[in-house]
Short mmCIF file of C-alpha atoms in Angstrom, two decimals:
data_model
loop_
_atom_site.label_atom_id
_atom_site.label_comp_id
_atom_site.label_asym_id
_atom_site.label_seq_id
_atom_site.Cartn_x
_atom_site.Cartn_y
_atom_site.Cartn_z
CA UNK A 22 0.00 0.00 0.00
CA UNK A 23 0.89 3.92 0.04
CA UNK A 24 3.57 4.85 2.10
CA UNK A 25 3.24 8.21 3.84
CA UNK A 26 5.94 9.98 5.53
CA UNK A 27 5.72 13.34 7.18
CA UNK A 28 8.43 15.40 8.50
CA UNK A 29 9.87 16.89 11.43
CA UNK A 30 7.83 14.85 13.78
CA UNK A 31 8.02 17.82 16.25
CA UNK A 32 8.45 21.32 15.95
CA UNK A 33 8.45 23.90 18.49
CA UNK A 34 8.59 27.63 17.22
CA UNK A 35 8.20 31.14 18.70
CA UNK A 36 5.09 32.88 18.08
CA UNK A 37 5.66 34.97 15.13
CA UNK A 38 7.74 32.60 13.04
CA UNK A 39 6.68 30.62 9.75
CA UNK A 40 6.90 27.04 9.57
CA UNK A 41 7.60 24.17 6.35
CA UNK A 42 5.99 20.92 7.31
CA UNK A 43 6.35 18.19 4.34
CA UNK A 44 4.54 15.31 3.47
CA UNK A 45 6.13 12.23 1.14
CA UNK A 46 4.58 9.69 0.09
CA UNK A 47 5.69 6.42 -2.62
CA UNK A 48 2.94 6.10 -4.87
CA UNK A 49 0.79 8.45 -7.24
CA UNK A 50 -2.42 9.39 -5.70
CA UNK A 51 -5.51 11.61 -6.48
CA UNK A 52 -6.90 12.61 -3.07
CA UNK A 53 -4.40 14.95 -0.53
CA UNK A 54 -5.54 16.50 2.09
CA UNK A 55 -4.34 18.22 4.95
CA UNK A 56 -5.85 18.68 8.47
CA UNK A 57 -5.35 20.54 12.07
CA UNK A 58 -6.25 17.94 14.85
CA UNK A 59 -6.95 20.24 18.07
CA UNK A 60 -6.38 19.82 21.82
CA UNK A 61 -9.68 18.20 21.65
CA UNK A 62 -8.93 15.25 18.62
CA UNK A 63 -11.72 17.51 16.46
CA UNK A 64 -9.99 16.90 12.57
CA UNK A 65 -10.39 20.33 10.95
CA UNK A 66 -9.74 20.23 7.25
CA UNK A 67 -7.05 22.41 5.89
CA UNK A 68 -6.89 21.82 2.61
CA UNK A 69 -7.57 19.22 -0.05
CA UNK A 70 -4.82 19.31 -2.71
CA UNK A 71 -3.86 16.44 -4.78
CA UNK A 72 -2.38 18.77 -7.32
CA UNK A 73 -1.33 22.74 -7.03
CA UNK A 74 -1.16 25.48 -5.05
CA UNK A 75 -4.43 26.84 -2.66
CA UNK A 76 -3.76 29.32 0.05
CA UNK A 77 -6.36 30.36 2.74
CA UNK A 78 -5.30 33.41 5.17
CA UNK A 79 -1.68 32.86 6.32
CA UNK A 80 -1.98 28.92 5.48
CA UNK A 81 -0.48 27.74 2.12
CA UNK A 82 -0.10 24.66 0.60
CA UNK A 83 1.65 22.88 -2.81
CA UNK A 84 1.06 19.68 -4.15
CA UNK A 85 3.28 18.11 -6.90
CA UNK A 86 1.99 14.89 -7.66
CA UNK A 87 4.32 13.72 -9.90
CA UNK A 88 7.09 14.08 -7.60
CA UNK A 89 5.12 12.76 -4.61
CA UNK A 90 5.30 15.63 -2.19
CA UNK A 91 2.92 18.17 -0.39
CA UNK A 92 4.19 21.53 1.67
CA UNK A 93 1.94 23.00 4.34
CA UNK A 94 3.06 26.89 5.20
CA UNK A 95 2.10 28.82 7.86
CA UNK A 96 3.21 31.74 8.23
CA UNK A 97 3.03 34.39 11.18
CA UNK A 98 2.59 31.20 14.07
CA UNK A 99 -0.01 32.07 16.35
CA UNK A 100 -0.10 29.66 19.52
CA UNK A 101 -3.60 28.59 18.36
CA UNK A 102 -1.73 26.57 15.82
CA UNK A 103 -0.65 24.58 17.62
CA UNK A 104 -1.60 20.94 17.45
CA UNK A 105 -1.01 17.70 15.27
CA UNK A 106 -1.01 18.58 11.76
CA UNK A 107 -1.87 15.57 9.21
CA UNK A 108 -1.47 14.98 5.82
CA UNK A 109 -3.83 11.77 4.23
CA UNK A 110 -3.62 10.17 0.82
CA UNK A 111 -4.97 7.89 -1.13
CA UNK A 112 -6.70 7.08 -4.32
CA UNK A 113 -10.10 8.09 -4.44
CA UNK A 114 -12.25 7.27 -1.52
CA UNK A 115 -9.72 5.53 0.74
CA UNK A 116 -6.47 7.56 2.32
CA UNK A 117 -3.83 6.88 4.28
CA UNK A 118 -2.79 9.37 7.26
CA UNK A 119 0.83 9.81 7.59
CA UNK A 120 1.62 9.84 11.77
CA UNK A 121 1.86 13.96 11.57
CA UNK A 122 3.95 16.62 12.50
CA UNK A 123 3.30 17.37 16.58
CA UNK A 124 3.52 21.94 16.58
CA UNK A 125 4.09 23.76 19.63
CA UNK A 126 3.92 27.61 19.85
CA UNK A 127 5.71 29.51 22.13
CA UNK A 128 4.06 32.81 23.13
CA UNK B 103 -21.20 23.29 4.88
CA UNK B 104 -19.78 19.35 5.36
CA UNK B 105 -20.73 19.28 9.22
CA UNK B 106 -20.57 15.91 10.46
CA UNK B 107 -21.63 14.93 13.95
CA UNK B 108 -20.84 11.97 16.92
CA UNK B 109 -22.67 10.89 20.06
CA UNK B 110 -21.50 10.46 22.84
CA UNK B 111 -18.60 12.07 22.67
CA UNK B 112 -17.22 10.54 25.54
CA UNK B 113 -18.69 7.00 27.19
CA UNK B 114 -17.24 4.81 29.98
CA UNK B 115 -18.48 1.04 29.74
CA UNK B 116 -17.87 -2.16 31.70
CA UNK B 117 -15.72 -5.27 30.18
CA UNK B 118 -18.26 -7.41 28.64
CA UNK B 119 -20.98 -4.97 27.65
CA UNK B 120 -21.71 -3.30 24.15
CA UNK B 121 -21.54 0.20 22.89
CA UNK B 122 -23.07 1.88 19.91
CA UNK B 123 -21.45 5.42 18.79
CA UNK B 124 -23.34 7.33 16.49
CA UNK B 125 -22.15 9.45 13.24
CA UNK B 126 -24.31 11.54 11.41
CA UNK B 127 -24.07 14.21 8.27
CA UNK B 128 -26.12 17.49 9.37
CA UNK B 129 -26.06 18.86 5.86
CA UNK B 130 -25.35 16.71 3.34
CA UNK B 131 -26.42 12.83 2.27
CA UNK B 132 -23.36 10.59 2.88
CA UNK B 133 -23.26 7.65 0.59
CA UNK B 134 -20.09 6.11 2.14
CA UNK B 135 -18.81 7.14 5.71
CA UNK B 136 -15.94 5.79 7.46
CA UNK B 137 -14.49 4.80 10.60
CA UNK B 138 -11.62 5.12 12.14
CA UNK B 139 -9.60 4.80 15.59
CA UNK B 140 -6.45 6.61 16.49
CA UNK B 141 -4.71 5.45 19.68
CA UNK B 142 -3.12 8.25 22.46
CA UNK B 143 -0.56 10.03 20.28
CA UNK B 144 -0.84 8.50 17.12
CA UNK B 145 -1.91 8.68 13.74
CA UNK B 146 -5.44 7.23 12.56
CA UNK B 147 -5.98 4.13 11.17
CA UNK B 148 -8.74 3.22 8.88
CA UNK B 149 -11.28 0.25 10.25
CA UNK B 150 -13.78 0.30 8.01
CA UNK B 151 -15.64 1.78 4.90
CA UNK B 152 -19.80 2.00 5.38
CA UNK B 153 -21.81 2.23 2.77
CA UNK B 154 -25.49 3.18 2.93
CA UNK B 155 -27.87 0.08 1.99
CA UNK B 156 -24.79 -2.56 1.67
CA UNK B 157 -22.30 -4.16 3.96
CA UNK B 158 -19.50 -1.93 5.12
CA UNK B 159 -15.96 -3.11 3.92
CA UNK B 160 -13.14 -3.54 7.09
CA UNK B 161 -9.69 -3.14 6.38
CA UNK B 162 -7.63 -6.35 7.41
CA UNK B 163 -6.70 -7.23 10.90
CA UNK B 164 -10.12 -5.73 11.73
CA UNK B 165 -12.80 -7.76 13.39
CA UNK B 166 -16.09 -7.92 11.67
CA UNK B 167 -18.06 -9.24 14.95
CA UNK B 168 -16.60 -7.23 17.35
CA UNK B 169 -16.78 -4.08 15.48
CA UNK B 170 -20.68 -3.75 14.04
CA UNK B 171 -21.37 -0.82 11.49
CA UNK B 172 -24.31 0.18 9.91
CA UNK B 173 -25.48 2.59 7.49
CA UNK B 174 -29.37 2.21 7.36
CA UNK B 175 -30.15 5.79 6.16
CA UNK B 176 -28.26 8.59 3.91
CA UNK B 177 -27.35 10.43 6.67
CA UNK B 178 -26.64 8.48 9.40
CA UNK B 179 -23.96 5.55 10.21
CA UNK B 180 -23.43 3.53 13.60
CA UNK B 181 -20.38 1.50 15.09
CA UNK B 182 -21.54 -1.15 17.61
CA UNK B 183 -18.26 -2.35 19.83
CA UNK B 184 -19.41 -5.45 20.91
CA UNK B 185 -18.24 -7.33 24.07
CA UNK B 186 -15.89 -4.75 24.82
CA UNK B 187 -12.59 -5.46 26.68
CA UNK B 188 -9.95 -2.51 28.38
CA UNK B 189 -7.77 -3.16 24.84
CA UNK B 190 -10.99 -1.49 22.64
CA UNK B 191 -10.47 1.74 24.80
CA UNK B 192 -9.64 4.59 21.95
CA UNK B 193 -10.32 7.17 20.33
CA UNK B 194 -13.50 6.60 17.88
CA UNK B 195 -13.18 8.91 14.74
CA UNK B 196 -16.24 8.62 11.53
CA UNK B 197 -15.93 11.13 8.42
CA UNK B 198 -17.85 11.51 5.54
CA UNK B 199 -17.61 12.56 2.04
CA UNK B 200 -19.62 14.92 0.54
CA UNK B 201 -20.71 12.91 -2.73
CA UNK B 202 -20.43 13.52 -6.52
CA UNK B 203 -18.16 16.85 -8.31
CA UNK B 204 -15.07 14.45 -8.68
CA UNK B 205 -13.96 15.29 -5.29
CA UNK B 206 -12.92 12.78 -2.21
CA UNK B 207 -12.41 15.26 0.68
CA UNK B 208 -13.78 13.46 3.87
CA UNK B 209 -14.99 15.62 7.17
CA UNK B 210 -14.42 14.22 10.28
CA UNK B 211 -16.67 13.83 13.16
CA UNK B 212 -15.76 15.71 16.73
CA UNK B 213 -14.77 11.92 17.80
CA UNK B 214 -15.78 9.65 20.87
CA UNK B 215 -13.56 8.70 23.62
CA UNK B 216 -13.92 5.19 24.88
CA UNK B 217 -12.67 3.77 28.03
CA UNK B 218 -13.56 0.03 28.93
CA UNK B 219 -13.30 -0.56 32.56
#
């Protein structure tokens, strides 16, 4: 099956800073998406990106498919970002959640 | 839009007894929902696809007797753990996708928290 690898596992950042996190996976897949799990386990969905660029408020996020990689940006950390951030793919309905980048905010 | 719901949230059950979580879609018809769990600090992992008015598919190394799912209406899709034991304590995670337009993206459900004493 798909392979999913996210990276760093942890980051901890001072309020105010931007951030890379970077998903891999190992085979070609037509459903990305990208998710904020809060304090409380609630998934919220970032983005859903199995090709291109989107960007929504200081959150940005490319896709290239054909060399099996997503980026999540955020920029300007707040220390409501923090959280578990999770990147699932698959092909169509089924995905695969990589085991996520753990983000801590300083204030 | 995409709102998906679970109830109860959070349930504490005795070794031996049943419990039936609920996950519905408040604004949309769900044709397929899914479950998953997700253990204290890691990722989730897929148990099973549900599809309304068939059987739902499980992923392997998942128990089709001990873990119950139904998907009688359009909107709404249960998970029955059956004879439940400390080791099915977990997090308890549906989503849904919002059907047709080409697009897979799934919602999740706020999640229930079970703990088997």
């Amino acid at each position: 099956g798909i392979q999913v690898e996210q990276s760093p596992p942890d980051l901890i950042l001072q309020e105010g800073a931007n951030s890379t996190l970077r998903c891999n996976f190992s085979d070609s897949v037509n459903n990305l998406q990208w998710f904020h799990q809060n304090p409380w386990g609630q998934l919220i969905n970032l983005f859903y990106i199995p090709s291109g660029t989107k960007q929504n408020g200081r959150l940005s996020a490319t896709t290239v498919a054909t060399e099996r990689y997503s980026l999540l940006y955020i920029s300007s950390s707040q220390t409501t970002d923090s959280g578990v951030y999770f990147c699932a793919v698959g092909r169509d309905d089924k995905i695969i959640f990589g085991k996520g980048t753990r983000l801590h905010i300083l204030p | 839009g995409a709102v998906v719901s679970q109830h109860p949230s959070r349930v504490i059950c005795k070794s031996g007894t049943s419990v039936k979580i609920e996950c519905r879609s408040l604004d949309f018809q769900a044709t397929t929902m899914f479950w998953y769990r997700q253990f204290p600090k890691q990722s989730l992992m897929l148990m099973a696809t549900s599809n309304e008015g068939s059987k739902a598919t499980y992923e392997q190394g998942v128990e089709k007797d001990k873990f119950l799912i139904n998907h009688a209406s359009l909107t709404l899709s249960t998970l029955t753990v059956t004879s439940a034991h400390p080791e099915d304590s977990s997090f308890y995670i549906c989503s849904a996708r919002v059907p047709g337009g080409g697009r897979y993206e799934q919602y999740f459900g706020p999640g229930t928290r079970l703990t088997v004493t």
